[in-house]
Amino acid sequence: MGGNDADALAPPHAGPHARLRGDYSGIGPDFVVDQRWERYSAAEHALYRRLYERQSRLVPRCACEEFNRSLARLDAAHEIPRFDRVSRALRAATGWEIVAVPGLVPDRVFFEHLANRRFPVTVWLRTPGEFDYIVEPDVFHDFFGHVPLLFDPVFADYLQAYGAGGLKAERLDALALLARLYWYTVEFGLVRGAAGSGGGLRAYGAGILSSGGELRYAIDDPAPRRVRFDLERIMRTEYRIDRYQDTYFVIESFDELFASTAPDFAPIYERVRALPALAADAAAAGDVAVQRER
Ligand code: PHE
Ligand code: CO
């Protein structure tokens, strides 16, 4: 896939509306670039800080414990983080590192990075006009949304397994089905807090955690459907990239997520392919509703 073809570069973890924004000139096969941290302007650090402040007011109540714990130890509130420092801490914690990329990368490249415990983080920051909403990942989404959970050993293993699973799904021509799993877990997953720890629903999906509006919506609003995590149900469910989600899938723990995605997906893809897809807002037979406990 060429670095200049916007369609070829619209992977399932981003969605078809993604445009190229970064600079792909002279890019190598792994799409990794230098972060060139010195290039960020004071205005960009200030905008990052404002984004961080807004989300950090919400996460104590709305994000899962694992996220909050890691965010605190990241010390990333004041300026756009230096990726090399973060990688040092991550390597020590879970053996992951982050690599800088100019923006979206081809599926194969993305999966190769995950399968090798490297998370690609976009280098550029959104404009002030995109404070509330951005259609493609920028450094704030990628960093704030995704990086804290890479410190959790179980979630970190899940993401690596997802990368390996992506390479396999590509061979099985099942990327569209696997992409739905990424969407409804890594990007928009909810977890039910442990009893006794305050309970209630919490977000672990990065698309929720980095969004000012959707974080509250996903946790508090009566409108969306919230159902128990079910792998095949998720693989059948279409998703919308242009609005808050109609349906959220709720796990009990990262252990559950890891265990239920461990089996060989080849026969599962076959089964799911034989069934009709479900619209993003549709109910399905067998759905177990999850109540908001607040
Ligand atoms: N078990 C999956 C397979 O056989 C791999 C996978 C693991 C995919 C975890 C996603 C998440 O393809
Ligand atoms: Co993301």
mmCIF file of C-alpha atoms and ligand atoms in Angstrom:
data_model
loop_
_atom_site.group_PDB
_atom_site.id
_atom_site.type_symbol
_atom_site.label_atom_id
_atom_site.label_comp_id
_atom_site.label_asym_id
_atom_site.label_seq_id
_atom_site.Cartn_x
_atom_site.Cartn_y
_atom_site.Cartn_z
ATOM 1 C CA MET A 1 0.000 0.000 0.000
ATOM 2 C CA GLY A 2 1.399 3.382 -0.939
ATOM 3 C CA GLY A 3 1.792 6.198 1.553
ATOM 4 C CA ASN A 4 -0.125 8.633 -0.616
ATOM 5 C CA ASP A 5 -3.325 6.745 -1.140
ATOM 6 C CA ALA A 6 -5.877 7.999 1.369
ATOM 7 C CA ASP A 7 -8.237 5.061 0.810
ATOM 8 C CA ALA A 8 -5.514 2.495 1.237
ATOM 9 C CA LEU A 9 -4.597 4.280 4.425
ATOM 10 C CA ALA A 10 -8.031 4.240 5.989
ATOM 11 C CA PRO A 11 -7.748 1.263 8.338
ATOM 12 C CA PRO A 12 -10.547 -0.214 10.403
ATOM 13 C CA HIS A 13 -9.295 1.389 13.574
ATOM 14 C CA ALA A 14 -9.908 4.812 12.096
ATOM 15 C CA GLY A 15 -12.775 4.665 9.661
ATOM 16 C CA PRO A 16 -13.340 5.642 6.059
ATOM 17 C CA HIS A 17 -13.485 9.395 6.597
ATOM 18 C CA ALA A 18 -9.917 9.599 7.661
ATOM 19 C CA ARG A 19 -7.824 11.944 5.588
ATOM 20 C CA LEU A 20 -4.114 12.312 5.395
ATOM 21 C CA ARG A 21 -2.856 15.144 7.500
ATOM 22 C CA GLY A 22 0.609 14.267 8.488
ATOM 23 C CA ASP A 23 3.690 14.374 6.371
ATOM 24 C CA TYR A 24 4.458 10.996 4.833
ATOM 25 C CA SER A 25 7.348 12.150 2.671
ATOM 26 C CA GLY A 26 10.359 9.874 2.913
ATOM 27 C CA ILE A 27 8.458 7.389 5.081
ATOM 28 C CA GLY A 28 9.959 3.912 5.582
ATOM 29 C CA PRO A 29 8.084 0.595 5.492
ATOM 30 C CA ASP A 30 7.227 0.765 9.204
ATOM 31 C CA PHE A 31 5.885 4.338 8.843
ATOM 32 C CA VAL A 32 7.803 5.351 11.972
ATOM 33 C CA VAL A 33 9.100 8.915 12.192
ATOM 34 C CA ASP A 34 10.926 11.017 14.764
ATOM 35 C CA GLN A 35 8.537 12.772 17.078
ATOM 36 C CA ARG A 36 10.645 15.955 16.819
ATOM 37 C CA TRP A 37 9.192 17.169 20.076
ATOM 38 C CA GLU A 38 10.930 20.560 19.789
ATOM 39 C CA ARG A 39 8.690 21.389 16.850
ATOM 40 C CA TYR A 40 5.521 21.648 18.931
ATOM 41 C CA SER A 41 4.624 25.283 19.512
ATOM 42 C CA ALA A 42 3.691 26.852 22.833
ATOM 43 C CA ALA A 43 0.143 27.180 21.482
ATOM 44 C CA GLU A 44 0.045 23.438 20.772
ATOM 45 C CA HIS A 45 1.234 22.550 24.257
ATOM 46 C CA ALA A 46 -1.415 24.913 25.642
ATOM 47 C CA LEU A 47 -4.153 23.316 23.542
ATOM 48 C CA TYR A 48 -3.017 19.849 24.642
ATOM 49 C CA ARG A 49 -3.127 21.056 28.257
ATOM 50 C CA ARG A 50 -6.693 22.289 27.841
ATOM 51 C CA LEU A 51 -7.744 18.955 26.331
ATOM 52 C CA TYR A 52 -6.024 17.104 29.145
ATOM 53 C CA GLU A 53 -7.685 19.260 31.808
ATOM 54 C CA ARG A 54 -11.160 18.723 30.432
ATOM 55 C CA GLN A 55 -10.754 14.952 30.333
ATOM 56 C CA SER A 56 -8.977 14.717 33.661
ATOM 57 C CA ARG A 57 -12.003 16.242 35.367
ATOM 58 C CA LEU A 58 -14.173 13.447 33.991
ATOM 59 C CA VAL A 59 -12.014 10.352 34.280
ATOM 60 C CA PRO A 60 -12.054 9.883 38.067
ATOM 61 C CA ARG A 61 -15.756 9.081 37.804
ATOM 62 C CA CYS A 62 -15.985 7.770 34.231
ATOM 63 C CA ALA A 63 -12.804 5.853 33.419
ATOM 64 C CA CYS A 64 -11.841 2.421 34.655
ATOM 65 C CA GLU A 65 -9.461 2.118 37.576
ATOM 66 C CA GLU A 66 -6.595 0.707 35.517
ATOM 67 C CA PHE A 67 -6.716 3.784 33.300
ATOM 68 C CA ASN A 68 -6.797 6.234 36.190
ATOM 69 C CA ARG A 69 -3.943 4.550 37.973
ATOM 70 C CA SER A 70 -1.689 4.659 34.902
ATOM 71 C CA LEU A 71 -2.652 8.166 33.908
ATOM 72 C CA ALA A 72 -1.576 9.451 37.295
ATOM 73 C CA ARG A 73 1.813 7.872 37.012
ATOM 74 C CA LEU A 74 2.353 9.140 33.457
ATOM 75 C CA ASP A 75 2.656 12.747 34.610
ATOM 76 C CA ALA A 76 1.522 14.004 31.206
ATOM 77 C CA ALA A 77 -0.717 16.911 32.182
ATOM 78 C CA HIS A 78 1.477 19.858 31.345
ATOM 79 C CA GLU A 79 2.710 19.428 27.814
ATOM 80 C CA ILE A 80 2.606 17.054 24.882
ATOM 81 C CA PRO A 81 4.632 14.131 26.202
ATOM 82 C CA ARG A 82 8.032 13.117 24.935
ATOM 83 C CA PHE A 83 7.471 9.681 23.455
ATOM 84 C CA ASP A 84 10.949 8.401 24.306
ATOM 85 C CA ARG A 85 10.378 9.031 28.013
ATOM 86 C CA VAL A 86 7.008 7.354 27.938
ATOM 87 C CA SER A 87 8.489 4.370 26.134
ATOM 88 C CA ARG A 88 11.129 3.956 28.811
ATOM 89 C CA ALA A 89 8.454 3.707 31.482
ATOM 90 C CA LEU A 90 6.301 1.432 29.347
ATOM 91 C CA ARG A 91 9.118 -0.970 28.515
ATOM 92 C CA ALA A 92 9.783 -1.366 32.207
ATOM 93 C CA ALA A 93 6.091 -1.938 33.003
ATOM 94 C CA THR A 94 4.812 -4.213 30.225
ATOM 95 C CA GLY A 95 7.482 -4.390 27.525
ATOM 96 C CA TRP A 96 5.500 -2.082 25.229
ATOM 97 C CA GLU A 97 6.761 1.079 23.610
ATOM 98 C CA ILE A 98 5.190 3.824 21.577
ATOM 99 C CA VAL A 99 6.401 4.854 18.145
ATOM 100 C CA ALA A 100 5.668 8.122 16.364
ATOM 101 C CA VAL A 101 3.754 7.980 13.065
ATOM 102 C CA PRO A 102 2.571 10.785 10.756
ATOM 103 C CA GLY A 103 -1.042 9.658 11.062
ATOM 104 C CA LEU A 104 -2.969 6.643 9.872
ATOM 105 C CA VAL A 105 -0.915 3.726 8.673
ATOM 106 C CA PRO A 106 -1.900 0.751 6.501
ATOM 107 C CA ASP A 107 -3.572 -2.172 8.283
ATOM 108 C CA ARG A 108 -0.629 -4.494 7.852
ATOM 109 C CA VAL A 109 1.782 -1.957 9.320
ATOM 110 C CA PHE A 110 -0.529 -1.255 12.233
ATOM 111 C CA PHE A 111 -0.966 -4.942 13.066
ATOM 112 C CA GLU A 112 2.779 -5.606 12.783
ATOM 113 C CA HIS A 113 3.436 -2.877 15.321
ATOM 114 C CA LEU A 114 0.833 -4.174 17.787
ATOM 115 C CA ALA A 115 1.961 -7.768 17.384
ATOM 116 C CA ASN A 116 5.445 -6.574 18.391
ATOM 117 C CA ARG A 117 4.217 -4.503 21.336
ATOM 118 C CA ARG A 118 4.640 -1.143 19.660
ATOM 119 C CA PHE A 119 1.757 1.295 19.698
ATOM 120 C CA PRO A 120 1.771 3.872 16.879
ATOM 121 C CA VAL A 121 0.991 7.371 18.150
ATOM 122 C CA THR A 122 0.179 10.177 15.724
ATOM 123 C CA VAL A 123 2.575 13.114 16.089
ATOM 124 C CA TRP A 124 0.345 16.031 15.120
ATOM 125 C CA LEU A 125 -2.178 17.796 17.320
ATOM 126 C CA ARG A 126 -5.647 18.910 16.231
ATOM 127 C CA THR A 127 -6.447 22.586 15.670
ATOM 128 C CA PRO A 128 -8.327 24.674 18.276
ATOM 129 C CA GLY A 129 -11.422 24.419 16.034
ATOM 130 C CA GLU A 130 -11.383 20.658 16.594
ATOM 131 C CA PHE A 131 -11.378 20.929 20.377
ATOM 132 C CA ASP A 132 -14.679 19.091 20.759
ATOM 133 C CA TYR A 133 -14.604 16.734 17.847
ATOM 134 C CA ILE A 134 -12.051 15.286 15.482
ATOM 135 C CA VAL A 135 -12.655 12.631 12.844
ATOM 136 C CA GLU A 136 -9.238 11.012 12.890
ATOM 137 C CA PRO A 137 -6.719 10.209 15.586
ATOM 138 C CA ASP A 138 -4.335 12.973 16.653
ATOM 139 C CA VAL A 139 -1.681 12.899 19.369
ATOM 140 C CA PHE A 140 -4.202 13.712 22.083
ATOM 141 C CA HIS A 141 -6.535 10.849 21.197
ATOM 142 C CA ASP A 142 -3.727 8.376 20.643
ATOM 143 C CA PHE A 143 -1.814 9.341 23.735
ATOM 144 C CA PHE A 144 -4.474 10.122 26.303
ATOM 145 C CA GLY A 145 -6.914 7.482 25.070
ATOM 146 C CA HIS A 146 -4.639 4.557 24.327
ATOM 147 C CA VAL A 147 -1.342 4.815 26.154
ATOM 148 C CA PRO A 148 -2.409 4.550 29.823
ATOM 149 C CA LEU A 149 -3.899 1.075 29.364
ATOM 150 C CA LEU A 150 -0.682 -0.185 27.797
ATOM 151 C CA PHE A 151 0.594 -0.188 31.394
ATOM 152 C CA ASP A 152 -1.986 -2.824 32.326
ATOM 153 C CA PRO A 153 -0.461 -6.270 31.778
ATOM 154 C CA VAL A 154 -3.677 -7.999 30.708
ATOM 155 C CA PHE A 155 -4.866 -5.249 28.400
ATOM 156 C CA ALA A 156 -1.349 -5.028 26.960
ATOM 157 C CA ASP A 157 -1.449 -8.738 26.135
ATOM 158 C CA TYR A 158 -4.884 -8.360 24.573
ATOM 159 C CA LEU A 159 -3.650 -5.633 22.245
ATOM 160 C CA GLN A 160 -0.666 -7.683 21.168
ATOM 161 C CA ALA A 161 -2.952 -10.654 20.493
ATOM 162 C CA TYR A 162 -5.185 -8.338 18.504
ATOM 163 C CA GLY A 163 -2.240 -7.363 16.305
ATOM 164 C CA ALA A 164 -1.373 -10.991 15.615
ATOM 165 C CA GLY A 165 -5.078 -11.646 15.042
ATOM 166 C CA GLY A 166 -5.148 -8.811 12.511
ATOM 167 C CA LEU A 167 -2.408 -10.387 10.424
ATOM 168 C CA LYS A 168 -4.323 -13.644 10.510
ATOM 169 C CA ALA A 169 -7.654 -12.005 9.686
ATOM 170 C CA GLU A 170 -6.041 -10.387 6.683
ATOM 171 C CA ARG A 171 -5.098 -13.824 5.374
ATOM 172 C CA LEU A 172 -8.641 -15.050 6.049
ATOM 173 C CA ASP A 173 -10.200 -12.002 4.413
ATOM 174 C CA ALA A 174 -11.995 -11.230 7.669
ATOM 175 C CA LEU A 175 -10.663 -7.776 8.491
ATOM 176 C CA ALA A 176 -14.084 -6.143 8.440
ATOM 177 C CA LEU A 177 -15.285 -8.527 11.147
ATOM 178 C CA LEU A 178 -12.195 -8.129 13.308
ATOM 179 C CA ALA A 179 -12.319 -4.347 12.924
ATOM 180 C CA ARG A 180 -15.657 -4.361 14.720
ATOM 181 C CA LEU A 181 -14.009 -6.002 17.707
ATOM 182 C CA TYR A 182 -11.381 -3.256 17.839
ATOM 183 C CA TRP A 183 -14.052 -0.626 17.518
ATOM 184 C CA TYR A 184 -16.309 -1.961 20.252
ATOM 185 C CA THR A 185 -13.507 -2.787 22.687
ATOM 186 C CA VAL A 186 -10.271 -0.822 22.239
ATOM 187 C CA GLU A 187 -12.089 2.297 21.014
ATOM 188 C CA PHE A 188 -15.537 2.190 22.616
ATOM 189 C CA GLY A 189 -15.494 -0.465 25.318
ATOM 190 C CA LEU A 190 -17.152 -0.166 28.719
ATOM 191 C CA VAL A 191 -16.368 -2.216 31.807
ATOM 192 C CA ARG A 192 -18.525 -2.814 34.826
ATOM 193 C CA GLY A 193 -16.588 -1.721 37.895
ATOM 194 C CA ALA A 194 -15.914 -4.310 40.549
ATOM 195 C CA ALA A 195 -18.513 -4.497 43.287
ATOM 196 C CA GLY A 196 -17.342 -2.605 46.340
ATOM 197 C CA SER A 197 -15.060 -0.288 44.337
ATOM 198 C CA GLY A 198 -17.859 2.152 43.671
ATOM 199 C CA GLY A 199 -19.299 -0.180 41.037
ATOM 200 C CA GLY A 200 -21.031 1.282 38.038
ATOM 201 C CA LEU A 201 -20.030 1.538 34.429
ATOM 202 C CA ARG A 202 -16.623 2.814 33.442
ATOM 203 C CA ALA A 203 -14.997 3.462 30.087
ATOM 204 C CA TYR A 204 -11.851 1.763 28.867
ATOM 205 C CA GLY A 205 -12.240 2.521 25.139
ATOM 206 C CA ALA A 206 -9.913 5.248 23.881
ATOM 207 C CA GLY A 207 -12.513 6.870 21.640
ATOM 208 C CA ILE A 208 -14.638 7.493 24.702
ATOM 209 C CA LEU A 209 -11.810 8.430 27.052
ATOM 210 C CA SER A 210 -10.450 11.156 24.772
ATOM 211 C CA SER A 211 -13.868 12.666 24.025
ATOM 212 C CA GLY A 212 -15.323 15.457 26.148
ATOM 213 C CA GLY A 213 -18.894 14.677 25.153
ATOM 214 C CA GLU A 214 -18.945 10.940 24.672
ATOM 215 C CA LEU A 215 -17.360 10.107 28.010
ATOM 216 C CA ARG A 216 -20.379 11.453 29.838
ATOM 217 C CA TYR A 217 -22.786 10.173 27.204
ATOM 218 C CA ALA A 218 -21.482 6.617 27.306
ATOM 219 C CA ILE A 219 -21.678 6.441 31.086
ATOM 220 C CA ASP A 220 -24.699 8.566 31.983
ATOM 221 C CA ASP A 221 -27.083 8.959 29.078
ATOM 222 C CA PRO A 222 -30.147 6.707 29.031
ATOM 223 C CA ALA A 223 -30.274 6.668 25.209
ATOM 224 C CA PRO A 224 -27.615 4.183 24.050
ATOM 225 C CA ARG A 225 -27.963 0.445 24.227
ATOM 226 C CA ARG A 226 -25.572 -1.207 26.688
ATOM 227 C CA VAL A 227 -25.211 -4.947 26.432
ATOM 228 C CA ARG A 228 -22.953 -7.616 27.792
ATOM 229 C CA PHE A 229 -19.856 -8.300 25.720
ATOM 230 C CA ASP A 230 -20.454 -11.077 23.197
ATOM 231 C CA LEU A 231 -17.781 -11.748 20.591
ATOM 232 C CA GLU A 232 -20.004 -12.964 17.759
ATOM 233 C CA ARG A 233 -22.612 -10.290 18.419
ATOM 234 C CA ILE A 234 -19.884 -7.660 18.111
ATOM 235 C CA MET A 235 -18.523 -9.147 14.887
ATOM 236 C CA ARG A 236 -21.999 -8.824 13.398
ATOM 237 C CA THR A 237 -22.533 -5.242 14.483
ATOM 238 C CA GLU A 238 -21.897 -2.331 12.141
ATOM 239 C CA TYR A 239 -20.616 0.918 13.589
ATOM 240 C CA ARG A 240 -20.952 4.618 12.946
ATOM 241 C CA ILE A 241 -17.879 6.806 12.948
ATOM 242 C CA ASP A 242 -19.756 10.095 12.669
ATOM 243 C CA ARG A 243 -21.720 10.191 15.930
ATOM 244 C CA TYR A 244 -21.746 8.879 19.481
ATOM 245 C CA GLN A 245 -22.193 5.129 19.541
ATOM 246 C CA ASP A 246 -25.661 3.610 19.551
ATOM 247 C CA THR A 247 -24.486 0.477 21.313
ATOM 248 C CA TYR A 248 -21.789 -0.135 23.899
ATOM 249 C CA PHE A 249 -20.575 -3.585 24.891
ATOM 250 C CA VAL A 250 -19.718 -4.103 28.535
ATOM 251 C CA ILE A 251 -16.988 -6.437 29.786
ATOM 252 C CA GLU A 252 -16.530 -7.553 33.387
ATOM 253 C CA SER A 253 -12.747 -7.375 33.331
ATOM 254 C CA PHE A 254 -9.754 -7.410 31.027
ATOM 255 C CA ASP A 255 -9.301 -11.050 31.984
ATOM 256 C CA GLU A 256 -12.709 -11.770 30.502
ATOM 257 C CA LEU A 257 -11.840 -9.824 27.355
ATOM 258 C CA PHE A 258 -8.559 -11.652 26.926
ATOM 259 C CA ALA A 259 -10.067 -15.083 27.585
ATOM 260 C CA SER A 260 -13.029 -14.659 25.272
ATOM 261 C CA THR A 261 -10.848 -13.572 22.368
ATOM 262 C CA ALA A 262 -8.240 -16.323 22.840
ATOM 263 C CA PRO A 263 -9.941 -19.045 20.733
ATOM 264 C CA ASP A 264 -9.152 -19.539 17.061
ATOM 265 C CA PHE A 265 -11.310 -17.045 15.178
ATOM 266 C CA ALA A 266 -11.266 -18.929 11.852
ATOM 267 C CA PRO A 267 -14.455 -20.932 12.523
ATOM 268 C CA ILE A 268 -16.034 -17.923 14.199
ATOM 269 C CA TYR A 269 -15.483 -15.802 11.097
ATOM 270 C CA GLU A 270 -17.160 -18.532 9.057
ATOM 271 C CA ARG A 271 -20.196 -18.571 11.339
ATOM 272 C CA VAL A 272 -20.518 -14.810 11.470
ATOM 273 C CA ARG A 273 -20.186 -14.461 7.721
ATOM 274 C CA ALA A 274 -23.249 -16.662 7.303
ATOM 275 C CA LEU A 275 -25.381 -14.340 9.445
ATOM 276 C CA PRO A 276 -26.841 -10.980 8.469
ATOM 277 C CA ALA A 277 -25.081 -7.911 9.851
ATOM 278 C CA LEU A 278 -26.777 -5.908 12.593
ATOM 279 C CA ALA A 279 -27.250 -2.162 12.344
ATOM 280 C CA ALA A 280 -25.369 -0.122 14.935
ATOM 281 C CA ASP A 281 -28.574 0.626 16.838
ATOM 282 C CA ALA A 282 -30.303 -2.733 16.447
ATOM 283 C CA ALA A 283 -31.213 -5.111 19.232
ATOM 284 C CA ALA A 284 -30.187 -8.740 18.837
ATOM 285 C CA ALA A 285 -31.655 -11.961 20.164
ATOM 286 C CA GLY A 286 -29.659 -12.957 23.219
ATOM 287 C CA ASP A 287 -28.643 -9.420 24.197
ATOM 288 C CA VAL A 288 -28.169 -9.097 27.936
ATOM 289 C CA ALA A 289 -28.914 -5.516 28.886
ATOM 290 C CA VAL A 290 -26.567 -3.807 31.334
ATOM 291 C CA GLN A 291 -28.138 -1.189 33.595
ATOM 292 C CA ARG A 292 -26.517 2.038 34.604
ATOM 293 C CA GLU A 293 -26.062 1.616 38.344
ATOM 294 C CA ARG A 294 -26.070 5.234 39.369
HETATM 295 N N1 PHE B 1 -7.905 -15.476 18.752
HETATM 296 C C1 PHE B 1 -7.830 -14.631 17.591
HETATM 297 C C2 PHE B 1 -7.648 -15.453 16.312
HETATM 298 O O1 PHE B 1 -7.500 -16.631 16.328
HETATM 299 C C3 PHE B 1 -6.727 -13.611 17.726
HETATM 300 C C4 PHE B 1 -7.181 -12.421 18.504
HETATM 301 C C5 PHE B 1 -6.933 -12.295 19.869
HETATM 302 C C6 PHE B 1 -7.870 -11.420 17.861
HETATM 303 C C7 PHE B 1 -7.367 -11.185 20.556
HETATM 304 C C8 PHE B 1 -8.291 -10.311 18.560
HETATM 305 C C9 PHE B 1 -8.036 -10.194 19.911
HETATM 306 O O2 PHE B 1 -7.670 -14.884 15.242
HETATM 307 CO CO CO B 2 -7.885 5.160 18.690
#
